[in-house]
PDB file of C-alpha atoms in Angstrom:
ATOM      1  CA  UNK A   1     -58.648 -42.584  17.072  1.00  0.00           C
ATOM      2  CA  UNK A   2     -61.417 -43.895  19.847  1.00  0.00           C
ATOM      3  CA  UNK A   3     -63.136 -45.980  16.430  1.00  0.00           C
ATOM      4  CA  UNK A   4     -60.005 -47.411  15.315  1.00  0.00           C
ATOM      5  CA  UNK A   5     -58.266 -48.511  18.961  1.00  0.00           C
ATOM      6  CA  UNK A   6     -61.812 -50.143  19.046  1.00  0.00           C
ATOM      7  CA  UNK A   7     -61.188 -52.195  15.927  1.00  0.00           C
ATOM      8  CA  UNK A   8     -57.370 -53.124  17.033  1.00  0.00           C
ATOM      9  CA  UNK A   9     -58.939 -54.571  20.420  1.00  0.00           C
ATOM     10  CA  UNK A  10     -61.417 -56.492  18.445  1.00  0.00           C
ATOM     11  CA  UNK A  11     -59.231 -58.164  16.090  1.00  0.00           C
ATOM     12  CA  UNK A  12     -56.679 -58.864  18.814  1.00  0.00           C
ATOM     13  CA  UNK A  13     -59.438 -60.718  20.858  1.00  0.00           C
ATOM     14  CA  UNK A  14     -58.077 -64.112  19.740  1.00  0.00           C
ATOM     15  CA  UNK A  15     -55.146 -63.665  17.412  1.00  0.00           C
ATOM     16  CA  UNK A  16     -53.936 -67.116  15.676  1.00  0.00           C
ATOM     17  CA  UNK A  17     -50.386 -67.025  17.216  1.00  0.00           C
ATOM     18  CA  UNK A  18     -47.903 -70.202  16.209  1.00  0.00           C
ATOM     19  CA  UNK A  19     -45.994 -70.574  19.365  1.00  0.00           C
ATOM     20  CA  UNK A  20     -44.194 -73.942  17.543  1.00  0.00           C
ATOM     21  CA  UNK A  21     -41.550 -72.475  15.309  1.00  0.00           C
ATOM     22  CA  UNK A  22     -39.456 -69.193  15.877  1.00  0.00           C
ATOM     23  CA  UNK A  23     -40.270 -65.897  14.655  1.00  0.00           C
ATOM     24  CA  UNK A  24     -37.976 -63.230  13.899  1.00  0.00           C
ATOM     25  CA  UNK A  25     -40.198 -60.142  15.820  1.00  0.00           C
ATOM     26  CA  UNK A  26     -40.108 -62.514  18.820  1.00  0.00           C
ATOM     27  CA  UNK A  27     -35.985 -63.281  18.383  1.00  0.00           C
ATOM     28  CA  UNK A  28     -35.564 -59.969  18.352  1.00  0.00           C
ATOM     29  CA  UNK A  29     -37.260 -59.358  20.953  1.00  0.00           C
ATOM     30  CA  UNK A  30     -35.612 -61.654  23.102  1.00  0.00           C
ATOM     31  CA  UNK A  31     -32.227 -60.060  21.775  1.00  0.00           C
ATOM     32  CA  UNK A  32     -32.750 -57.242  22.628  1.00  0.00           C
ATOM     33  CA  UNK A  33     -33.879 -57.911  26.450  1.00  0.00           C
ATOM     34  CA  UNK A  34     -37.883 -57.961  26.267  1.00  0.00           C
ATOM     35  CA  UNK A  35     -40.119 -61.010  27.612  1.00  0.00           C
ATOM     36  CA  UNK A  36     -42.406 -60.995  24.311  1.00  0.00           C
ATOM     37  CA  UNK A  37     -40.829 -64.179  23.391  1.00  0.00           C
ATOM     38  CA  UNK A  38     -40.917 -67.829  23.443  1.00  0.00           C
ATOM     39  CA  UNK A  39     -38.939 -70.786  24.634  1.00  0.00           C
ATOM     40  CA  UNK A  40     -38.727 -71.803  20.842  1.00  0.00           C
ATOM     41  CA  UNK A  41     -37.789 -67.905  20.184  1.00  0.00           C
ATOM     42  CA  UNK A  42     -34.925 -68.299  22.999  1.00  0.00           C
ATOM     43  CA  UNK A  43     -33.559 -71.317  21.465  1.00  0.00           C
ATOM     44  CA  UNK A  44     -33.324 -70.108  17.842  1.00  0.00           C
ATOM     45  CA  UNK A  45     -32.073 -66.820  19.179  1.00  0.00           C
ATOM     46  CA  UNK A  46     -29.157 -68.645  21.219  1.00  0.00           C
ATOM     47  CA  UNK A  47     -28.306 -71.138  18.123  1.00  0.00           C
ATOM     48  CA  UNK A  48     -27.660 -68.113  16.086  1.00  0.00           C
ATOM     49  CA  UNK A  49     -25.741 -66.487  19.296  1.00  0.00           C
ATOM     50  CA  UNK A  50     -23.105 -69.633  19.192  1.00  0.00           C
ATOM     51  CA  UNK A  51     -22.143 -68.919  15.645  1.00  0.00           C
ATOM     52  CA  UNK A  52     -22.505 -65.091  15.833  1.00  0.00           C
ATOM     53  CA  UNK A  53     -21.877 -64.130  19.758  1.00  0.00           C
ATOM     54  CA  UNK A  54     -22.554 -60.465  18.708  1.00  0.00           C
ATOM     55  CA  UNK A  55     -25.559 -60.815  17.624  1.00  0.00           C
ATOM     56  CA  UNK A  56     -27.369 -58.792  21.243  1.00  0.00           C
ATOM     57  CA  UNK A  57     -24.843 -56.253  20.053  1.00  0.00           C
ATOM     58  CA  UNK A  58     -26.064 -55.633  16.669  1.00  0.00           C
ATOM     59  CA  UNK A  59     -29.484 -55.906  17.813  1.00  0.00           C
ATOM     60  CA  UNK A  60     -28.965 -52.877  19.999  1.00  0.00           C
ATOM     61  CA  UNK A  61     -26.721 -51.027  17.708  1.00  0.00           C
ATOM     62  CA  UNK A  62     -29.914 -50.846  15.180  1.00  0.00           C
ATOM     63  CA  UNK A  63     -31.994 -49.544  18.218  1.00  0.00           C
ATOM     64  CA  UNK A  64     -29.595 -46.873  18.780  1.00  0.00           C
ATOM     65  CA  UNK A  65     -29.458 -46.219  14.820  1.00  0.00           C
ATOM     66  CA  UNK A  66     -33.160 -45.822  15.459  1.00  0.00           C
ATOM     67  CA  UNK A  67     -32.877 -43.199  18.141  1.00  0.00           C
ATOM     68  CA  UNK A  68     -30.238 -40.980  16.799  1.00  0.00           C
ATOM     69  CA  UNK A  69     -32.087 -40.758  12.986  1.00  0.00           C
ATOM     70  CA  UNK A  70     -35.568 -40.058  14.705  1.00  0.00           C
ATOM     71  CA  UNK A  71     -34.337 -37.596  17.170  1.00  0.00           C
ATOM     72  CA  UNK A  72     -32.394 -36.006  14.146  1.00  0.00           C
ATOM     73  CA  UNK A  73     -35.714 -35.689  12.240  1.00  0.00           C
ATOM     74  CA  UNK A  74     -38.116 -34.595  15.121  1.00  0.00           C
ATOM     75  CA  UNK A  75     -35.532 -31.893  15.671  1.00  0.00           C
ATOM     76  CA  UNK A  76     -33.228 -30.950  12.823  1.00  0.00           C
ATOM     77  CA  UNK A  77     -35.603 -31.621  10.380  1.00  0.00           C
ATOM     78  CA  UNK A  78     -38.542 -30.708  11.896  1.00  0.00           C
ATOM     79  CA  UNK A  79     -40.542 -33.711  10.743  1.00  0.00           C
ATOM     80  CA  UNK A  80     -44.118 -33.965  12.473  1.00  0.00           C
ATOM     81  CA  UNK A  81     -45.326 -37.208  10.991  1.00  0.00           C
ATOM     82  CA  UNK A  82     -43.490 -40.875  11.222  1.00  0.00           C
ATOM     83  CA  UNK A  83     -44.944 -44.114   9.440  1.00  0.00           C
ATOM     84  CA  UNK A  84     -42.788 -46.767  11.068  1.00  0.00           C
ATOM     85  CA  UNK A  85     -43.517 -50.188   9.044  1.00  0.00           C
ATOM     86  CA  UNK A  86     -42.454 -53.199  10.029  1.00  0.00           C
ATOM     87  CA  UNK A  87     -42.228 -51.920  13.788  1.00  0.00           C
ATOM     88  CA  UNK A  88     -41.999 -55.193  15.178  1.00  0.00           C
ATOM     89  CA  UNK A  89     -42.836 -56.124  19.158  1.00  0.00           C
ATOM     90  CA  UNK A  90     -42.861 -52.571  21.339  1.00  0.00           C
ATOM     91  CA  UNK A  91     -40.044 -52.425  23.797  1.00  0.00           C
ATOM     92  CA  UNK A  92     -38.359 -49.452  25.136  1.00  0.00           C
ATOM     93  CA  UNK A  93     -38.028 -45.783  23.499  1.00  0.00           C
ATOM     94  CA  UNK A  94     -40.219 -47.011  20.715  1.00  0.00           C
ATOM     95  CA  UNK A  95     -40.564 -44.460  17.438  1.00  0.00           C
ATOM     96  CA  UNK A  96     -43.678 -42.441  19.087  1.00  0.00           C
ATOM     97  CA  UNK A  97     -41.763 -42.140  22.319  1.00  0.00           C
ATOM     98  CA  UNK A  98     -38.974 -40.732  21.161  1.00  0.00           C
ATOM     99  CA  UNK A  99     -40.469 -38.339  18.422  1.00  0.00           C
ATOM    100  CA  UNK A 100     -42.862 -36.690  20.750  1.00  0.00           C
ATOM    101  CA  UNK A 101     -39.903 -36.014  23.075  1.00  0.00           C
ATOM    102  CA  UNK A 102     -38.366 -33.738  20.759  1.00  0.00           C
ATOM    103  CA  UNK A 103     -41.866 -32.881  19.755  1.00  0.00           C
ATOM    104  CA  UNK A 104     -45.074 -33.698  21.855  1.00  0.00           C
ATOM    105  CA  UNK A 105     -47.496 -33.169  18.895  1.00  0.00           C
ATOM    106  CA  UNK A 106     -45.758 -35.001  16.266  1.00  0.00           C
ATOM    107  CA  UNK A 107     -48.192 -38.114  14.908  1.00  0.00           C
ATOM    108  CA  UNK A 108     -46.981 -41.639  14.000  1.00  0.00           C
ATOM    109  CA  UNK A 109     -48.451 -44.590  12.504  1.00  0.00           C
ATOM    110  CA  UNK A 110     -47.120 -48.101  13.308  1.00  0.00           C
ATOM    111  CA  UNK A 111     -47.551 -50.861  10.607  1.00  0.00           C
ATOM    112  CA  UNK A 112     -46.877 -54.363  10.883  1.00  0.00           C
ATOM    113  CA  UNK A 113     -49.533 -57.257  10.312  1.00  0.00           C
ATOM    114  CA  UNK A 114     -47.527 -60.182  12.886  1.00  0.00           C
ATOM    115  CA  UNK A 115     -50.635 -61.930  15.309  1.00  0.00           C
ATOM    116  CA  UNK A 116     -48.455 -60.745  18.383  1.00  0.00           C
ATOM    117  CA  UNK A 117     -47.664 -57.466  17.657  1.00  0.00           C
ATOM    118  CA  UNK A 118     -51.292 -56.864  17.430  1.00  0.00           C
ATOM    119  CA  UNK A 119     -52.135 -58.159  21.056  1.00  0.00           C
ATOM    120  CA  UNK A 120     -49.554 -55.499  21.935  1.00  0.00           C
ATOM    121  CA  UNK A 121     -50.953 -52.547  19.882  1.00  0.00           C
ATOM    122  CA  UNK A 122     -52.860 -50.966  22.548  1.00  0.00           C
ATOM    123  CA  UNK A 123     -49.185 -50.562  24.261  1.00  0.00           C
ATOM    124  CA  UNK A 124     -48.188 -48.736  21.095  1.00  0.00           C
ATOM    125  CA  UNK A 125     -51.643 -47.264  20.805  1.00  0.00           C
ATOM    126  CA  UNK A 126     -50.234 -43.932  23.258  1.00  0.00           C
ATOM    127  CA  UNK A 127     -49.409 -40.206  22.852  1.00  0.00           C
ATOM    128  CA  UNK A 128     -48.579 -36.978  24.197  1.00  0.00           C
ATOM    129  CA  UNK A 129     -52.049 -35.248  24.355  1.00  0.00           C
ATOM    130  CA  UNK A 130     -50.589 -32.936  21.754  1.00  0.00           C
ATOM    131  CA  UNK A 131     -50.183 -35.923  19.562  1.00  0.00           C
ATOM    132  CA  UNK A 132     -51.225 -38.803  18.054  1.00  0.00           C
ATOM    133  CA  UNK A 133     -49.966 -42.945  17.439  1.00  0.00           C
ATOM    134  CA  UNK A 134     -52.032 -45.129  15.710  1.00  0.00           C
ATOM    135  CA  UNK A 135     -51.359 -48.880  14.571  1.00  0.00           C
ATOM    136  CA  UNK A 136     -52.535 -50.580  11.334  1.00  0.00           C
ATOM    137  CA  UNK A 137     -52.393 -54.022  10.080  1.00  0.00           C
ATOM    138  CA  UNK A 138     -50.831 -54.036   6.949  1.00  0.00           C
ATOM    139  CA  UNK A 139     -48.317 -56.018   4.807  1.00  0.00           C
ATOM    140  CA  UNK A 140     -45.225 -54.854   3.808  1.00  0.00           C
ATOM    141  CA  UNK A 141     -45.624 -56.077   0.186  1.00  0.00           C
ATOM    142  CA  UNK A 142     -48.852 -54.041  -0.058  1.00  0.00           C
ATOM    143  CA  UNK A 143     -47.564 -50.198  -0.251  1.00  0.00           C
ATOM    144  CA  UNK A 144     -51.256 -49.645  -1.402  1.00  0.00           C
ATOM    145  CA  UNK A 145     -53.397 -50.417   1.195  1.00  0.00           C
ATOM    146  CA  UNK A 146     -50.513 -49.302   3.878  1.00  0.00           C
ATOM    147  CA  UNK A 147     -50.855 -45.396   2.557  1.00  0.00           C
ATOM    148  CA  UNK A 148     -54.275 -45.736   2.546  1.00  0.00           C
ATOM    149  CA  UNK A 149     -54.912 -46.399   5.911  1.00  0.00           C
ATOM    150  CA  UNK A 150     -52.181 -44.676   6.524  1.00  0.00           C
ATOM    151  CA  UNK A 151     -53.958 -41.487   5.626  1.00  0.00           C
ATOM    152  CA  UNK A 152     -56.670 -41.633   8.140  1.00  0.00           C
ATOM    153  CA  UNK A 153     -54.194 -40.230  10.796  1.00  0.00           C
ATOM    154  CA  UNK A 154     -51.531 -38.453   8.279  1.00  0.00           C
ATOM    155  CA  UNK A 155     -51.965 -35.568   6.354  1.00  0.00           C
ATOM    156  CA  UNK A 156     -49.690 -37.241   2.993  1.00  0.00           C
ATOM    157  CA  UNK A 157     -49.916 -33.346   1.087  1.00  0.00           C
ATOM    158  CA  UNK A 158     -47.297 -32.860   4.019  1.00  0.00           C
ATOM    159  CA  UNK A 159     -43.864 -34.089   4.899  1.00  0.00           C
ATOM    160  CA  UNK A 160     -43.251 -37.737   6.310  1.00  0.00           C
ATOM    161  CA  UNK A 161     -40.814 -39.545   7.514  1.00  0.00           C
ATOM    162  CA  UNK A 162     -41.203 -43.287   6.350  1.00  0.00           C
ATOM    163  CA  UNK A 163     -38.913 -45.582   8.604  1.00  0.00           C
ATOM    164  CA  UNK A 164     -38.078 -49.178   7.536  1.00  0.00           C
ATOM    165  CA  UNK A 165     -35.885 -50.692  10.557  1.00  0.00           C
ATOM    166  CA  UNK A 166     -34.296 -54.105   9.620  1.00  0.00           C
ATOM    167  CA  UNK A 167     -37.537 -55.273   7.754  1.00  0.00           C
ATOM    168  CA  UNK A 168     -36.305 -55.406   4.125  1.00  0.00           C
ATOM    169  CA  UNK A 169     -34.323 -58.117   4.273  1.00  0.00           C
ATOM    170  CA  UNK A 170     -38.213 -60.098   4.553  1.00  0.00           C
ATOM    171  CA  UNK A 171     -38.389 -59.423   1.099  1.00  0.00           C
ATOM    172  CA  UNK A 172     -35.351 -61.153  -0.628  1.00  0.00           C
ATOM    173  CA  UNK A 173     -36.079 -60.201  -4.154  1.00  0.00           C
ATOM    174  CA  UNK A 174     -33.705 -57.403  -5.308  1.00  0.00           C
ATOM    175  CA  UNK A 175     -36.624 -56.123  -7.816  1.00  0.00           C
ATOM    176  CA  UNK A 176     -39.573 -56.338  -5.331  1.00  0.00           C
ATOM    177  CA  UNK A 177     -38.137 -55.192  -2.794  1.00  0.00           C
ATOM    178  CA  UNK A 178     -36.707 -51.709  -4.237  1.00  0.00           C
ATOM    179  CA  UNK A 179     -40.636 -51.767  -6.153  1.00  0.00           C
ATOM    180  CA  UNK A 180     -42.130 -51.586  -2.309  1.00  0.00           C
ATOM    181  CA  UNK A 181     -39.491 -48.968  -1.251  1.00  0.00           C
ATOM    182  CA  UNK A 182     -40.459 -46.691  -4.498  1.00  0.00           C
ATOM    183  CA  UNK A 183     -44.094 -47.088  -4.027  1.00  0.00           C
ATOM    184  CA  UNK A 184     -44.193 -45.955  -0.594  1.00  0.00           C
ATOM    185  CA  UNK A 185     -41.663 -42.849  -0.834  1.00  0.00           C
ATOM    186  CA  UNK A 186     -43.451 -42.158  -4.242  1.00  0.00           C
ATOM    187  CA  UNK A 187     -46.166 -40.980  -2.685  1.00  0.00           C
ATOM    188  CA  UNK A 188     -44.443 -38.679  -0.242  1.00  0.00           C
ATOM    189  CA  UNK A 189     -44.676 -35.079  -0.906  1.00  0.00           C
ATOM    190  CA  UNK A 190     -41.075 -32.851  -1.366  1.00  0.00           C
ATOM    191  CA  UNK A 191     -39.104 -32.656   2.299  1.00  0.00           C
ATOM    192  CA  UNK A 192     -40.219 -36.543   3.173  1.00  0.00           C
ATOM    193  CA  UNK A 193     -37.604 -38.757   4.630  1.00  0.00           C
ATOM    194  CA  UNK A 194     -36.668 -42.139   4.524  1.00  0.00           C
ATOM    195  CA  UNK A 195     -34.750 -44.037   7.077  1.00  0.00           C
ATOM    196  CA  UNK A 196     -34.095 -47.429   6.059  1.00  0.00           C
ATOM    197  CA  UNK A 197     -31.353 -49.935   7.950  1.00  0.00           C
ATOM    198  CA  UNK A 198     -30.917 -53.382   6.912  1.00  0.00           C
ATOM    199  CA  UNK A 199     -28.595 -56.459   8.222  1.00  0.00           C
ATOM    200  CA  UNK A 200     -25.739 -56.884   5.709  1.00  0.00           C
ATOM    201  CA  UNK A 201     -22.858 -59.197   4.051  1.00  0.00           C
ATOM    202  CA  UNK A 202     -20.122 -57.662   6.541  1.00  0.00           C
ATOM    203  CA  UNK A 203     -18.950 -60.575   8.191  1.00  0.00           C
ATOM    204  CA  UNK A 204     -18.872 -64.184   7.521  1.00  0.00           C
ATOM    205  CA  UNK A 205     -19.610 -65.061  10.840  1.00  0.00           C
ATOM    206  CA  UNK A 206     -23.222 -62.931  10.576  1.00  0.00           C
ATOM    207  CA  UNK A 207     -23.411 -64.513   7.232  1.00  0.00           C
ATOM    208  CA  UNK A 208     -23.379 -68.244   8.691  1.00  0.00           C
ATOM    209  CA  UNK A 209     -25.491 -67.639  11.199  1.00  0.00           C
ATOM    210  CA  UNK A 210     -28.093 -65.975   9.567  1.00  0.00           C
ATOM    211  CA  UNK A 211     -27.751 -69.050   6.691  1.00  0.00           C
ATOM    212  CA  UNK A 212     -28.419 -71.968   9.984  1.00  0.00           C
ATOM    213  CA  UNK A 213     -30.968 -69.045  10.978  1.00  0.00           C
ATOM    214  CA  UNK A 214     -33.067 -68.882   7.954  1.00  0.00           C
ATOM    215  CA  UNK A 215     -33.138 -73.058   7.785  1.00  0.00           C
ATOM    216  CA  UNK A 216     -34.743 -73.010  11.509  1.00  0.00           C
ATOM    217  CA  UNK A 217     -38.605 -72.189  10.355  1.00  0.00           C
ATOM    218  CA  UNK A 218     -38.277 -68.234  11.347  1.00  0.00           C
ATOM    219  CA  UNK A 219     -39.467 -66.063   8.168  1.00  0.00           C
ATOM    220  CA  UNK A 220     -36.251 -65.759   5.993  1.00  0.00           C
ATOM    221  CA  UNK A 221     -34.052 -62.749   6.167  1.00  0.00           C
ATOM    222  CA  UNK A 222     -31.744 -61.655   3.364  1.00  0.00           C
ATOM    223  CA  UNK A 223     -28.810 -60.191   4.254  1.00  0.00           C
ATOM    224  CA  UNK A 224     -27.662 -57.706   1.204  1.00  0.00           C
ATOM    225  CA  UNK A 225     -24.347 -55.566   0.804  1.00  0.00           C
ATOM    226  CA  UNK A 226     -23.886 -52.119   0.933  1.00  0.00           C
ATOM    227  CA  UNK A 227     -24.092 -51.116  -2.453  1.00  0.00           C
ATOM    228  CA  UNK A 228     -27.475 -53.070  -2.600  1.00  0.00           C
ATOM    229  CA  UNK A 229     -28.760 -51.517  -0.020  1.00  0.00           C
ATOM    230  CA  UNK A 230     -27.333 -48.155  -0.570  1.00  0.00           C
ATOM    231  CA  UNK A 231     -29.907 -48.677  -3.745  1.00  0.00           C
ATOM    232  CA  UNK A 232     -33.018 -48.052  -1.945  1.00  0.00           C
ATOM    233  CA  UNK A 233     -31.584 -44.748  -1.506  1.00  0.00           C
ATOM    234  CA  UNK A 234     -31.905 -43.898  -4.957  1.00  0.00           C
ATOM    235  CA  UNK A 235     -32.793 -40.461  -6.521  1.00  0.00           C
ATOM    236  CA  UNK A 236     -33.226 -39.170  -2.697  1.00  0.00           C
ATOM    237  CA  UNK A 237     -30.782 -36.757  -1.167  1.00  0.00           C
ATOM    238  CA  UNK A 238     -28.590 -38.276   1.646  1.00  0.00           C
ATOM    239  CA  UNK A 239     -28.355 -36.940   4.701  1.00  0.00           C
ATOM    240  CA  UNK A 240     -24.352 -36.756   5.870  1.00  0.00           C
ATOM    241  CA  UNK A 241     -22.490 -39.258   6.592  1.00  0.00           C
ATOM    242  CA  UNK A 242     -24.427 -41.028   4.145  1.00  0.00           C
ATOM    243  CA  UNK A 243     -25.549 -44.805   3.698  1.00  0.00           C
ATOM    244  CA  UNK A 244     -23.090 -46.644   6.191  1.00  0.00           C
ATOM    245  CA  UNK A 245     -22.605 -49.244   9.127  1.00  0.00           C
ATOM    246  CA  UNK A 246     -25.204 -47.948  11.323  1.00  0.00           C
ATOM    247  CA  UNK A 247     -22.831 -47.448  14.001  1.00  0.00           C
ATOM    248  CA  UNK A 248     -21.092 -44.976  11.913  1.00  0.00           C
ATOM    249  CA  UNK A 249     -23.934 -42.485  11.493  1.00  0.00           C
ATOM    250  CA  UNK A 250     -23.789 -39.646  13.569  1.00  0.00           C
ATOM    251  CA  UNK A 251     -22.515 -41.023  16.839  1.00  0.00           C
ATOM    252  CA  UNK A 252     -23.259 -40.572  20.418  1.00  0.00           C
ATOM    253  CA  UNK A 253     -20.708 -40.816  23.209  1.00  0.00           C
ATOM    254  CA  UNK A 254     -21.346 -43.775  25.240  1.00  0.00           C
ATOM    255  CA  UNK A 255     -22.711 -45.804  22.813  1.00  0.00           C
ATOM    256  CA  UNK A 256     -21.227 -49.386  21.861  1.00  0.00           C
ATOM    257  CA  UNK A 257     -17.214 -49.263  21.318  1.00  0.00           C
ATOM    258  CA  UNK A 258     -15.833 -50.664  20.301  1.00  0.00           C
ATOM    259  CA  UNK A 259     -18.233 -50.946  17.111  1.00  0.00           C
ATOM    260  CA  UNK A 260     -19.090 -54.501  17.241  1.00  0.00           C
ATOM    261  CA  UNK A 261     -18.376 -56.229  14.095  1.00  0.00           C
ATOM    262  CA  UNK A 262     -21.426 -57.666  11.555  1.00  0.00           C
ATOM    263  CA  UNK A 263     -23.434 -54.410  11.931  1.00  0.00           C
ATOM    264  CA  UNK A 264     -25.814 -53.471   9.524  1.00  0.00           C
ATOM    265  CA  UNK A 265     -25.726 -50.775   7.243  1.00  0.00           C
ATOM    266  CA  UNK A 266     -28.258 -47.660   7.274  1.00  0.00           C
ATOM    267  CA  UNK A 267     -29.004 -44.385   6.156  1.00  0.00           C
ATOM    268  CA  UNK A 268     -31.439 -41.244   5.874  1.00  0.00           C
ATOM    269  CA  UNK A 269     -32.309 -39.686   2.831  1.00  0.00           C
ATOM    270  CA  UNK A 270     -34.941 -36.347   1.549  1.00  0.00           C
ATOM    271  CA  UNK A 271     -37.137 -36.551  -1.042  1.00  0.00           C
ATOM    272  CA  UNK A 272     -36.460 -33.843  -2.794  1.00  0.00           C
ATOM    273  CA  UNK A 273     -38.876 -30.646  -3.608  1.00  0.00           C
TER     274      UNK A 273
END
């Protein structure tokens, strides 16, 4: 782990980072509370506010849909190992943080392969002494080279829990997209688990604002419907209630209500043995 923080600090030394057109880590950031973020961030983050005012909502209903399907594997399932890709910008209760809660010696491996997420890695770069997180740079579209580095900190011969958070949508063909989601579970042993959530059609309003929102510069996001996504899901075995608007899985009291319309759709799913 020492040899490979030391390469993340060296290749963050003077990351190429475009501060003159939005990018969607850095909105999201920004909707979600954090100071990672630009002025041009803030701006394309409040255009898409004034056609979808619930858009800080859905941004924290996914980090919630985050919490409850982690904590449900760390403890339920008894899952040890997490490969978060497409983690975005740390903020609070990241994946490692709250899998090593549950349980201190569980291991996770953060992928993404944005400039700025990589001047934050050592922030992700932490664990429980029982434990371990590592960060890689990686592209999503690249299932290949993600497991393989991958590996160096995961044992794949045992159960893993691959989490996709809102990144699919970055790839907006149907075909390529379910291609990277079957090449990276494919590889899991029996008693892996995926967690994928993913914006969706379920409201005009999201669906306008996310069309003046993909014409601003920001990386295009697709927004698909639920029996698209519910797809991805395919030839795994769901975990109850199933693929549905994230705030519909498994609940907490307190959390958002009412549920705030335009939210996303999610789900968790076993490979089976």
């Amino acid at each position: 782990m020492v040899e490979y923080g030391k390469d993340v600090r060296e290749t963050a030394a003077a990351p190429e980072i475009d501060t003159s057109v939005p990018h969607s880590a850095r909105i999201w950031n920004y909707w979600l509370g954090g100071k990672d973020n630009y002025e041009v961030d803030r701006t394309a983050g409040d255009q898409y506010a004034a056609t979808f005012p619930g858009i800080f909502d859905i941004a924290r209903v996914s980090r919630y849909f985050l919490h409850r399907t982690v904590r449900h594997l760390a403890g339920e399932a008894g899952i040890r190992q997490f490969l978060d890709v497409g983690t975005g910008l740390p903020t609070e209760d990241n994946t490692h943080e709250i899998a090593q809660r549950v349980a201190p010696d569980a291991r996770i491996v953060y992928v993404d392969n944005d400039p700025l997420v990589l001047v934050h890695a050592q922030a992700l770069l932490t664990s429980t002494p029982q434990g371990r997180t590592d960060y890689i740079d990686a592209d999503l579209h690249d299932p290949a080279r993600i497991l393989r580095l991958a590996s160096r900190t995961l044992d794949l011969s045992r159960p893993v829990a691959l989490i996709l958070s809102d990144v699919m949508g970055h790839v907006p063909d149907d075909r390529r997209a379910q291609d990277v989601v079957r090449q990276l579970v494919g590889e899991l042993p029996p008693g892996s688990y995926l967690m994928l959530s993913h914006g969706a059609t379920t409201s005009q309003e999201v669906m306008e604002a996310q069309d003046d929102y993909n014409d601003s510069g920001a990386a295009p996001y697709r927004l698909r419907t639920q029996e698209q996504i519910s797809r991805f899901f395919d030839g795994l075995d769901l975990v109850e209630p199933g693929v549905v608007p994230m705030p519909q899985w498994r609940p907490d009291l307190g959390e958002l209500s009412p549920h705030p319309e335009g939210a996303g759709i999610g789900g968790l799913a076993r490979v089976r043995g």
